[in-house]
XYZ file of C-alpha atoms in Angstrom:
685
model
C 93.737 104.291 68.205
C 91.749 104.158 71.520
C 88.518 102.639 69.785
C 90.624 100.299 68.572
C 92.160 98.809 71.741
C 88.686 98.667 72.875
C 87.332 96.827 69.960
C 89.656 94.390 69.539
C 89.044 93.555 73.365
C 85.330 93.207 72.415
C 86.839 90.683 69.436
C 88.752 88.371 71.573
C 85.797 87.899 73.706
C 83.498 87.237 70.943
C 86.056 84.724 69.427
C 85.520 82.570 72.733
C 82.105 82.292 72.577
C 81.612 84.821 75.560
C 79.685 88.021 75.951
C 81.693 90.876 76.651
C 79.768 93.965 77.941
C 80.075 96.573 75.743
C 82.284 99.882 76.864
C 81.436 103.438 76.273
C 82.366 105.881 74.401
C 86.640 105.216 74.678
C 86.847 109.431 75.398
C 85.223 112.018 77.432
C 85.433 115.370 77.328
C 83.771 117.352 80.336
C 81.936 120.070 80.127
C 83.942 123.678 80.615
C 80.846 125.162 82.912
C 80.578 123.640 86.742
C 77.469 121.083 86.583
C 75.408 123.572 89.180
C 73.148 120.946 89.637
C 75.584 119.095 91.565
C 74.177 120.813 94.795
C 70.911 122.774 95.622
C 73.028 126.149 96.613
C 76.178 127.642 97.042
C 78.154 130.504 98.583
C 80.078 131.541 95.468
C 78.888 131.736 92.228
C 79.981 128.019 91.122
C 80.576 129.028 87.179
C 83.434 130.977 87.914
C 86.674 129.946 86.428
C 89.124 131.764 88.459
C 87.868 130.047 91.860
C 86.821 126.854 92.736
C 82.800 125.932 93.830
C 81.948 126.404 97.739
C 78.910 124.651 97.971
C 76.493 124.536 100.892
C 76.286 121.606 102.817
C 74.188 120.491 105.704
C 75.559 117.686 108.624
C 73.448 114.094 108.124
C 73.837 113.700 112.129
C 72.665 117.181 113.443
C 70.620 119.045 110.621
C 73.358 122.345 111.003
C 74.507 123.485 107.941
C 78.683 123.847 107.478
C 79.460 127.195 107.751
C 81.300 128.710 104.662
C 84.559 129.436 106.661
C 85.090 125.947 107.379
C 86.640 125.488 103.543
C 87.121 129.344 102.514
C 90.434 128.964 100.605
C 91.591 132.687 101.768
C 91.176 131.839 105.375
C 91.797 128.383 106.268
C 91.087 127.638 109.784
C 93.722 126.582 111.945
C 93.758 124.958 115.654
C 90.231 123.302 116.321
C 89.170 124.360 119.654
C 85.471 123.002 119.318
C 87.242 119.136 118.944
C 87.088 117.159 122.111
C 90.357 116.842 123.782
C 90.844 112.914 125.370
C 92.926 111.991 127.666
C 93.633 109.454 130.399
C 93.087 110.129 133.943
C 95.366 112.486 135.574
C 97.202 111.800 138.856
C 98.435 115.330 139.156
C 97.077 118.839 137.896
C 98.314 120.314 134.727
C 99.162 123.699 136.477
C 100.990 121.398 138.861
C 103.586 119.342 136.397
C 105.716 122.108 135.576
C 108.745 121.021 137.372
C 107.738 117.397 136.406
C 107.802 117.882 132.578
C 110.924 120.175 132.775
C 112.732 117.196 134.992
C 111.556 114.786 132.245
C 112.952 116.808 129.514
C 115.743 117.009 130.714
C 116.331 113.600 131.914
C 115.398 112.835 128.303
C 117.625 115.295 127.013
C 120.697 114.187 129.056
C 119.694 110.512 127.957
C 120.026 111.301 124.043
C 123.310 113.017 124.645
C 124.743 110.125 126.268
C 128.216 108.774 124.372
C 127.655 105.572 122.928
C 130.606 104.306 124.636
C 129.670 105.566 127.842
C 126.186 104.062 128.091
C 123.916 102.087 125.889
C 123.044 102.446 122.193
C 120.437 104.309 120.236
C 118.058 101.824 120.777
C 118.520 101.292 124.692
C 118.802 105.342 124.975
C 115.556 105.339 122.924
C 113.649 103.018 124.896
C 114.919 104.464 128.176
C 113.673 108.272 126.961
C 110.195 106.545 126.081
C 110.171 105.252 130.023
C 110.777 108.785 131.469
C 108.062 110.107 128.951
C 105.447 107.095 129.727
C 106.256 108.615 134.014
C 104.574 111.998 132.525
C 101.519 110.476 130.710
C 100.901 108.035 133.584
C 100.795 111.606 136.631
C 99.803 114.280 134.311
C 98.675 113.456 130.535
C 97.667 116.508 129.601
C 101.474 117.653 130.003
C 102.273 115.374 127.149
C 101.885 117.466 124.095
C 103.928 120.312 125.974
C 106.898 118.125 126.353
C 106.364 116.011 122.717
C 106.805 119.793 121.480
C 109.536 121.145 123.588
C 111.526 117.508 122.642
C 110.343 118.303 118.878
C 111.570 121.600 119.035
C 115.242 120.434 120.807
C 115.888 117.718 118.302
C 114.807 119.340 115.126
C 112.141 116.439 114.220
C 109.852 118.739 112.424
C 109.576 122.708 111.481
C 105.702 122.556 112.794
C 105.975 120.995 116.189
C 103.095 122.776 117.695
C 100.608 122.391 114.656
C 102.010 118.568 114.736
C 102.068 117.553 118.406
C 100.666 120.155 120.499
C 96.956 119.976 122.554
C 94.832 120.887 119.319
C 96.819 118.036 117.091
C 98.585 114.424 118.576
C 99.251 115.736 121.839
C 96.535 113.768 123.424
C 96.836 110.590 121.054
C 100.703 110.546 122.127
C 99.449 110.275 125.679
C 97.416 107.812 125.306
C 99.583 105.440 124.131
C 102.846 106.730 126.149
C 100.476 105.749 128.975
C 99.077 102.363 127.679
C 102.103 100.799 125.588
C 104.813 98.880 126.675
C 107.462 100.975 125.880
C 109.924 99.061 127.104
C 109.880 96.172 125.364
C 108.379 95.066 122.055
C 105.811 98.224 121.588
C 108.709 100.628 122.411
C 110.904 98.592 119.788
C 108.636 99.314 117.401
C 108.284 102.789 118.276
C 111.844 103.740 117.880
C 112.095 102.124 115.021
C 109.169 103.806 113.145
C 109.266 107.100 114.690
C 112.922 107.997 115.967
C 114.479 107.523 112.842
C 114.739 104.124 113.049
C 117.078 103.750 116.470
C 115.981 100.246 117.125
C 116.371 97.627 114.740
C 112.203 96.064 113.603
C 111.767 93.274 116.031
C 111.060 90.116 114.412
C 106.520 89.218 113.773
C 105.898 87.466 116.936
C 104.906 83.928 116.805
C 101.128 83.249 115.223
C 98.445 82.173 117.810
C 95.623 81.281 115.670
C 93.877 79.824 118.144
C 89.993 80.104 117.489
C 90.367 81.447 114.155
C 89.240 78.814 112.220
C 86.152 76.609 113.203
C 86.924 74.240 110.823
C 89.752 72.743 108.745
C 90.071 74.081 105.258
C 87.913 71.289 102.876
C 90.214 68.739 100.947
C 88.213 70.394 97.726
C 88.732 74.054 98.074
C 88.661 75.179 94.604
C 86.947 77.867 93.078
C 84.034 77.627 91.186
C 83.570 77.365 86.950
C 82.881 80.692 85.093
C 79.192 80.496 83.863
C 79.480 82.792 81.274
C 77.256 85.329 82.558
C 79.158 89.067 83.017
C 78.376 92.023 85.646
C 80.001 95.150 86.050
C 81.667 96.555 89.036
C 82.901 100.295 89.487
C 86.491 100.258 91.318
C 87.370 104.265 92.684
C 90.258 104.896 95.412
C 91.618 107.753 97.086
C 89.075 110.719 96.053
C 90.939 113.432 98.226
C 88.595 116.164 97.738
C 90.411 119.519 98.503
C 87.612 121.866 99.357
C 90.227 124.485 100.622
C 91.659 124.155 97.006
C 92.298 127.777 95.435
C 92.723 128.433 91.870
C 96.139 129.733 90.791
C 97.854 129.670 94.391
C 100.901 128.386 94.503
C 101.154 124.509 93.343
C 104.951 124.334 93.376
C 104.740 125.073 96.780
C 107.816 124.320 99.175
C 105.944 121.374 101.157
C 102.761 119.838 102.553
C 99.522 120.503 100.539
C 100.023 122.526 97.493
C 97.433 124.852 95.811
C 96.701 126.384 98.697
C 96.646 129.950 99.346
C 98.451 129.494 102.690
C 101.345 127.545 101.401
C 103.559 129.373 99.193
C 107.167 128.616 97.356
C 109.565 129.493 100.621
C 111.723 131.284 97.744
C 109.477 133.505 95.971
C 106.938 134.372 98.890
C 105.900 137.434 96.590
C 105.833 135.395 93.768
C 103.346 132.403 92.268
C 105.599 130.163 90.113
C 103.248 127.853 89.242
C 99.252 129.092 89.032
C 97.383 126.110 90.410
C 95.241 125.483 87.729
C 91.582 124.729 87.877
C 91.235 121.269 86.747
C 94.204 119.727 89.568
C 97.790 119.865 89.265
C 100.725 117.002 90.435
C 101.301 118.108 93.980
C 97.812 118.776 95.061
C 94.836 117.067 95.943
C 91.348 117.116 93.901
C 89.760 120.306 93.509
C 85.433 120.503 92.851
C 86.594 120.797 89.176
C 88.043 117.586 88.494
C 85.948 116.104 91.359
C 82.531 116.614 88.953
C 84.412 116.043 86.121
C 86.060 112.485 86.863
C 81.785 111.803 88.247
C 80.394 112.421 84.889
C 83.060 110.483 82.964
C 82.613 107.422 84.591
C 79.079 106.538 83.399
C 80.155 107.547 80.052
C 83.134 105.798 79.234
C 81.742 102.548 81.337
C 78.486 101.941 79.197
C 76.753 102.705 82.483
C 74.270 105.919 81.606
C 71.087 104.750 82.599
C 72.031 101.926 84.364
C 74.269 102.271 86.880
C 76.652 99.447 88.056
C 75.906 96.336 89.586
C 77.752 97.582 92.511
C 80.812 100.199 93.155
C 83.024 99.773 95.821
C 85.357 102.909 97.305
C 88.688 101.767 99.224
C 88.688 104.590 100.986
C 90.509 108.147 101.384
C 87.815 110.975 100.760
C 89.828 113.869 102.709
C 92.365 115.826 101.369
C 96.053 115.828 102.772
C 95.859 118.824 105.155
C 98.245 119.592 107.730
C 97.417 118.079 111.250
C 96.309 121.472 112.931
C 93.868 122.201 109.572
C 92.258 118.965 110.015
C 89.008 119.029 112.386
C 85.915 116.394 113.069
C 83.891 118.701 111.238
C 85.793 119.156 108.195
C 86.046 115.098 107.925
C 82.583 115.213 108.294
C 81.833 117.464 105.474
C 84.284 115.843 103.287
C 82.248 112.416 104.022
C 78.929 113.971 103.567
C 79.748 115.576 99.876
C 81.617 112.802 98.392
C 78.810 110.026 99.500
C 76.499 112.274 98.438
C 77.907 112.853 94.891
C 78.645 109.247 94.170
C 74.663 108.500 94.953
C 73.893 111.324 92.464
C 76.339 110.695 89.682
C 76.883 106.552 89.783
C 73.538 104.866 89.174
C 71.765 102.870 91.191
C 73.831 100.138 92.516
C 74.624 99.855 96.178
C 78.506 101.378 96.668
C 80.157 99.166 99.611
C 82.907 101.663 101.207
C 86.031 101.100 103.445
C 87.735 103.472 105.426
C 90.618 105.364 104.425
C 93.495 106.531 106.802
C 92.450 110.154 106.131
C 88.395 109.374 106.910
C 89.436 110.018 110.213
C 90.601 112.638 113.065
C 92.903 112.789 113.739
C 94.439 111.507 110.530
C 95.335 107.648 110.591
C 94.041 107.223 113.907
C 91.504 104.687 115.085
C 91.913 103.497 118.795
C 90.587 99.393 119.772
C 88.345 99.602 122.252
C 89.867 97.691 124.623
C 92.041 101.003 125.594
C 89.060 102.578 127.461
C 89.455 99.531 130.026
C 92.971 99.438 129.781
C 93.627 103.117 130.766
C 90.151 102.749 133.166
C 88.311 105.503 131.312
C 85.315 104.602 129.539
C 85.000 107.532 126.898
C 88.583 106.467 125.456
C 86.813 103.279 123.557
C 84.103 105.629 122.380
C 86.257 108.559 121.074
C 86.005 107.726 117.002
C 82.587 106.355 117.265
C 81.458 110.155 115.795
C 82.781 108.496 112.368
C 81.445 105.499 112.610
C 77.938 106.925 113.096
C 78.390 109.829 110.603
C 79.623 107.072 108.046
C 76.838 104.172 108.624
C 74.448 106.756 108.802
C 75.294 108.203 105.472
C 75.557 104.417 103.569
C 72.247 103.449 104.869
C 70.565 106.781 104.181
C 71.962 106.331 100.424
C 70.029 102.421 100.618
C 73.563 100.629 100.174
C 73.305 98.949 103.506
C 70.309 98.041 105.993
C 69.696 99.378 109.183
C 71.310 96.026 110.356
C 74.442 96.605 108.813
C 74.602 100.018 109.710
C 74.551 99.051 113.553
C 77.394 96.522 112.565
C 79.667 99.725 111.010
C 79.089 101.007 114.412
C 80.386 98.767 116.345
C 83.123 97.361 113.809
C 85.233 100.080 113.525
C 82.867 101.116 110.826
C 83.689 97.730 109.302
C 80.745 95.260 108.124
C 79.220 92.598 106.074
C 76.836 92.371 103.790
C 75.426 89.225 102.685
C 73.898 89.960 98.975
C 71.421 88.049 97.472
C 72.838 87.345 94.237
C 75.537 84.592 96.540
C 78.504 87.231 96.882
C 79.432 88.832 100.450
C 81.147 92.059 100.794
C 83.376 92.058 104.023
C 85.030 95.658 104.516
C 87.877 96.471 107.223
C 89.058 99.277 108.843
C 92.903 99.240 107.733
C 93.717 101.925 110.244
C 93.924 99.236 113.188
C 96.944 97.705 110.722
C 98.320 100.843 109.521
C 101.760 101.833 110.543
C 101.139 105.425 110.904
C 98.456 104.824 113.753
C 99.674 105.685 116.558
C 97.221 103.724 118.332
C 98.895 100.332 116.883
C 101.662 100.839 118.920
C 99.636 99.319 121.968
C 99.636 95.157 122.615
C 102.000 95.183 119.270
C 102.999 91.200 120.467
C 98.959 90.796 119.861
C 98.411 90.258 115.966
C 94.496 91.471 116.535
C 93.974 93.404 119.387
C 90.983 94.989 118.045
C 89.217 91.788 117.115
C 88.836 93.165 113.311
C 90.661 90.367 111.770
C 88.643 87.468 113.904
C 86.112 89.316 112.547
C 86.931 88.820 109.127
C 87.697 84.876 110.047
C 84.194 84.368 111.142
C 82.642 85.785 108.105
C 84.206 83.872 105.887
C 83.907 80.896 107.800
C 80.295 81.913 106.974
C 80.381 82.349 103.538
C 81.872 78.794 103.516
C 79.040 77.191 104.950
C 76.491 79.177 103.270
C 78.311 78.321 99.827
C 78.868 82.069 99.114
C 81.745 83.871 97.498
C 83.232 86.848 99.557
C 85.024 90.328 98.473
C 87.146 91.791 101.093
C 87.779 95.470 100.557
C 90.449 97.858 102.527
C 92.292 100.347 102.274
C 95.677 100.291 103.239
C 97.541 97.308 101.466
C 98.432 94.571 103.185
C 101.850 93.586 101.450
C 103.775 95.132 98.250
C 106.775 96.624 99.543
C 105.734 95.740 103.525
C 106.356 99.960 104.122
C 102.688 100.709 104.947
C 101.406 97.857 107.055
C 102.570 96.612 110.378
C 104.120 92.911 110.350
C 101.851 91.184 112.859
C 98.344 92.120 111.918
C 99.013 91.398 108.501
C 101.057 88.187 108.770
C 97.707 86.792 110.553
C 95.822 88.233 107.516
C 97.878 85.920 105.073
C 96.758 83.000 107.168
C 93.408 84.209 106.723
C 93.597 84.518 103.101
C 95.234 80.871 102.794
C 92.417 79.435 104.200
C 89.398 80.853 102.466
C 91.077 80.786 99.233
C 90.176 80.467 96.531
C 86.827 78.781 97.211
C 85.530 81.457 99.732
C 87.526 84.443 98.408
C 87.044 85.710 95.080
C 88.775 89.100 95.082
C 90.413 91.331 97.616
C 90.823 95.028 96.900
C 92.707 97.934 98.238
C 93.941 101.427 97.521
C 95.911 104.073 99.575
C 99.356 104.085 97.397
C 97.336 106.164 94.506
C 99.508 103.894 92.257
C 97.739 100.989 89.840
C 99.262 97.301 91.447
C 98.586 93.936 92.699
C 99.662 91.366 95.005
C 99.779 87.687 95.261
C 98.906 85.412 98.278
C 100.466 82.196 98.033
C 99.702 79.056 100.290
C 101.891 78.147 103.448
C 102.935 81.658 104.153
C 104.761 81.522 100.468
C 107.017 79.132 101.193
C 106.735 77.725 97.771
C 106.066 80.856 95.457
C 104.626 79.052 92.070
C 101.157 78.972 89.460
C 100.354 75.959 91.714
C 100.564 77.741 94.964
C 98.585 81.166 94.187
C 95.834 81.122 96.197
C 94.489 85.006 95.680
C 95.304 88.349 94.111
C 94.565 91.872 95.787
C 93.834 94.525 93.284
C 95.094 97.936 94.279
C 93.205 100.939 92.621
C 94.474 103.883 91.098
C 93.239 107.408 92.481
C 91.011 110.238 91.486
C 93.567 112.419 93.226
C 96.810 113.104 91.124
C 98.910 113.668 94.464
C 101.748 113.011 93.825
C 102.933 113.547 90.439
C 100.172 110.932 88.944
C 97.497 111.268 86.623
C 93.375 110.677 87.953
C 92.242 107.765 87.202
C 89.323 105.096 88.008
C 88.878 101.372 86.937
C 85.527 98.661 86.153
C 86.119 95.024 86.306
C 84.034 92.832 84.269
C 83.404 89.872 86.911
C 81.543 86.718 86.142
C 77.998 87.651 87.568
C 77.925 84.156 89.265
C 81.489 82.999 90.895
C 82.382 86.530 91.141
C 85.452 85.881 90.230
C 87.165 89.450 87.979
C 87.288 88.749 83.967
C 89.043 91.654 83.059
C 89.894 95.243 84.421
C 89.307 98.208 82.188
C 91.396 101.830 83.399
C 90.330 105.364 82.302
C 92.513 108.402 82.941
C 93.109 112.198 82.555
C 96.291 113.713 82.019
C 97.219 115.959 84.528
C 100.116 117.723 82.476
C 97.590 119.407 80.165
C 95.009 121.055 82.787
C 97.054 124.382 82.765
C 95.491 124.756 79.270
C 91.771 124.705 80.432
C 91.913 127.631 82.689
C 90.197 130.465 82.113
C 87.874 129.085 79.756
C 84.387 127.363 79.954
C 84.139 125.733 75.917
C 85.865 122.507 77.463
C 86.602 120.668 80.660
C 89.593 117.585 80.731
C 89.677 114.638 78.775
C 89.411 111.194 80.247
C 90.758 108.610 77.950
C 90.683 104.513 77.994
C 94.245 103.291 79.466
C 94.302 99.931 79.416
C 92.568 96.503 79.663
C 94.138 94.089 82.099
C 93.880 91.134 79.697
C 94.719 92.815 76.607
C 98.248 94.434 78.077
C 99.354 91.204 80.320
C 98.078 88.161 78.822
C 99.355 88.024 75.191
C 101.433 85.496 75.764
C 99.852 83.270 78.823
C 98.311 79.897 77.653
C 94.699 80.587 79.701
C 90.940 80.040 78.463
C 89.347 83.127 77.513
C 86.247 82.210 79.700
C 89.005 81.539 82.623
C 89.218 84.851 85.536
C 92.306 86.777 85.869
C 92.702 84.919 89.680
C 96.272 84.247 91.563
C 97.441 81.455 89.505
C 97.309 84.154 86.035
C 98.824 86.950 88.076
C 101.660 84.795 88.961
C 102.252 83.483 85.186
C 102.141 87.384 84.399
C 105.083 87.732 86.373
C 107.270 85.170 85.123
C 106.679 86.439 81.850
C 107.901 89.433 83.325
C 110.808 87.688 84.402
C 111.257 86.453 81.247
C 110.551 89.035 79.287
C 112.020 92.800 81.606
C 110.876 95.197 79.439
C 107.279 94.118 79.899
C 107.761 95.815 83.432
C 108.308 99.473 82.176
C 104.685 98.871 81.034
C 103.449 97.678 83.776
C 105.340 100.574 85.811
C 103.523 103.307 82.978
C 100.316 102.029 84.194
C 101.320 102.363 88.153
C 101.626 105.717 87.578
C 98.202 106.141 85.099
C 100.712 107.299 82.148
C 101.932 110.079 84.172
C 104.624 111.889 82.641
C 105.976 111.900 85.863
C 106.519 108.586 86.321
C 110.156 107.157 86.667
C 111.482 104.275 84.252
C 112.493 100.701 85.539
C 114.824 99.244 83.294
C 117.286 98.241 85.818
C 117.532 94.726 86.979
C 117.348 95.704 90.504
C 114.150 97.331 89.849
C 112.451 94.879 87.891
C 113.452 92.311 90.663
C 111.880 94.220 93.130
C 108.609 94.929 91.196
C 108.195 91.177 90.884
C 109.350 90.743 94.527
C 106.302 93.222 95.331
C 103.907 91.293 93.524
C 104.636 88.157 95.240
C 103.965 89.185 98.996
C 100.635 89.692 100.131
C 102.046 90.730 104.040
C 103.981 93.286 105.826
C 106.693 90.427 106.894
C 106.672 88.535 103.364
C 107.289 92.664 101.287
C 110.101 93.885 103.927
C 112.146 90.803 102.434
C 112.314 92.463 98.978
C 114.956 95.171 97.676
C 113.397 98.272 98.835
C 113.123 101.834 97.000
C 111.425 100.779 94.210
C 107.855 99.975 95.459
C 106.591 104.029 94.268
C 106.654 105.669 90.526
C 106.413 109.307 92.459
């Protein structure tokens, strides 16, 4: 059956007079013994089936070997004291701050306990509490972790207050944000909306100021170039989330947080493992080494690239596992980045890999600060507190010959983002979407500005250079700019939407995201989507499925067939492995998981659409697909199946409300537009 699907796809293109790229085997069954050639040496015996391999890895910047204890699944290190803690300048020593902190705690508790009829409302009380906390941050910033933990415990915000907000976790981040943010105004309203149970209504987007973003008006003949008939292969992988601390046969049915960890049982059955973690992964866990290597070996086999490689690969972020804050560290992030980029180089062939930073590719997770913060708070090192990460990543990319030294220097200076003008006429522009991600605390400073970091001005300038040079461009990021609006912030993605409108469809040939772990897409329209139609559709963002099965998903990846001259996407092929079958593979070496062909995008969604076989799957085509969804709502269930990579745990989408909501998400490319859709149907997890 799978072979027939592939064959039909090839026949369709042959009838149109085109040459479709041949795929590889329709299925790939991984070997049952771990491929020991993946690494030079190991701390344990890598072929054991009752534990995950523990390779010996060397830090690319320091030349030092990462200690075995960093990833020891039986004794996971917590509260790393070697990581630098960065605070704004203090006016009062921490030792002398005790009475001030206690007084601030009492004031905030009193404000929170005031009766609504007596004083203010939830929003005004939240803002007043933030002002008290800001006063502490300005005088004795190193006391903020203590205040945050005490308030967290008092109001029962979390059961892990110390591990989340203490000085060895997010405490110093809170101190910086409170010291710099306008907590009584727009910044504070957003903080109280997002982090304090929606106490303030979400303020509307700020008026856009596009001054300086567009050097020239949009050309009158801004149309995409015609197809060339030449094809190339591009791999898209996302959200790998390697768990080097995965404990085979630990609890996969844990009570909270990341499962398949020796230190995370089911609280209702502390003395018995209810669901042993399978060797090749589970729905509540990140990617173990055994699944990671199986996927990387499967990719060349099923895509037909063995011995040749891809023309290039894009990776849309998230290398690191979903650890609790107190188990993360700068060293653990560096370890994971080193491991996976080396494995990509080894298994994915000779073509370059262009990568974007994910929200888990940082420490603290999701945190990236704009460079102006140091100037604002009067301490220069606050501007460079994440430079270690940009240095590590750019060095790895350059050492693997994926980018030049000039581009590596650009990445170091632009928050890990960069631009590459390829000799074939495609400009790759990567962006650090932590700078519009809702969970990044640093984004709650200067929120009335749509681009305080300058990242989006960088994107606009690169697109203008591409237009002037007659190039086409791909934009690669991690956190999607729209869909249901639950992940991005309004102001920066509103600005991004206008930039896309200016340079689509004649320059922008594709936009690519990850983050959700799901197979999705979103369409950008002209004039801020005031007229949603096939004629006004300008660009589409492809949101890739994840390698990690977290949460309740199968593991998958995608390959694009693109026009080798225009760089438009002509088809997309997706593969997955059935995670529900992994438990049957334990304690045996006959074979590993099976990766199977899931679907061709063109075949799955284009059957009822009048569309030339040589035409790309552009925004107009995708809008017509959404019109088909409106006419035949049953097709949304097919989309939902693919959204979860054919997971047995994905819910159905058969109600009128679900169908309408998903079509709305598909037509939203920014946070403000996504938030206008009915919420609650954005994910299958």
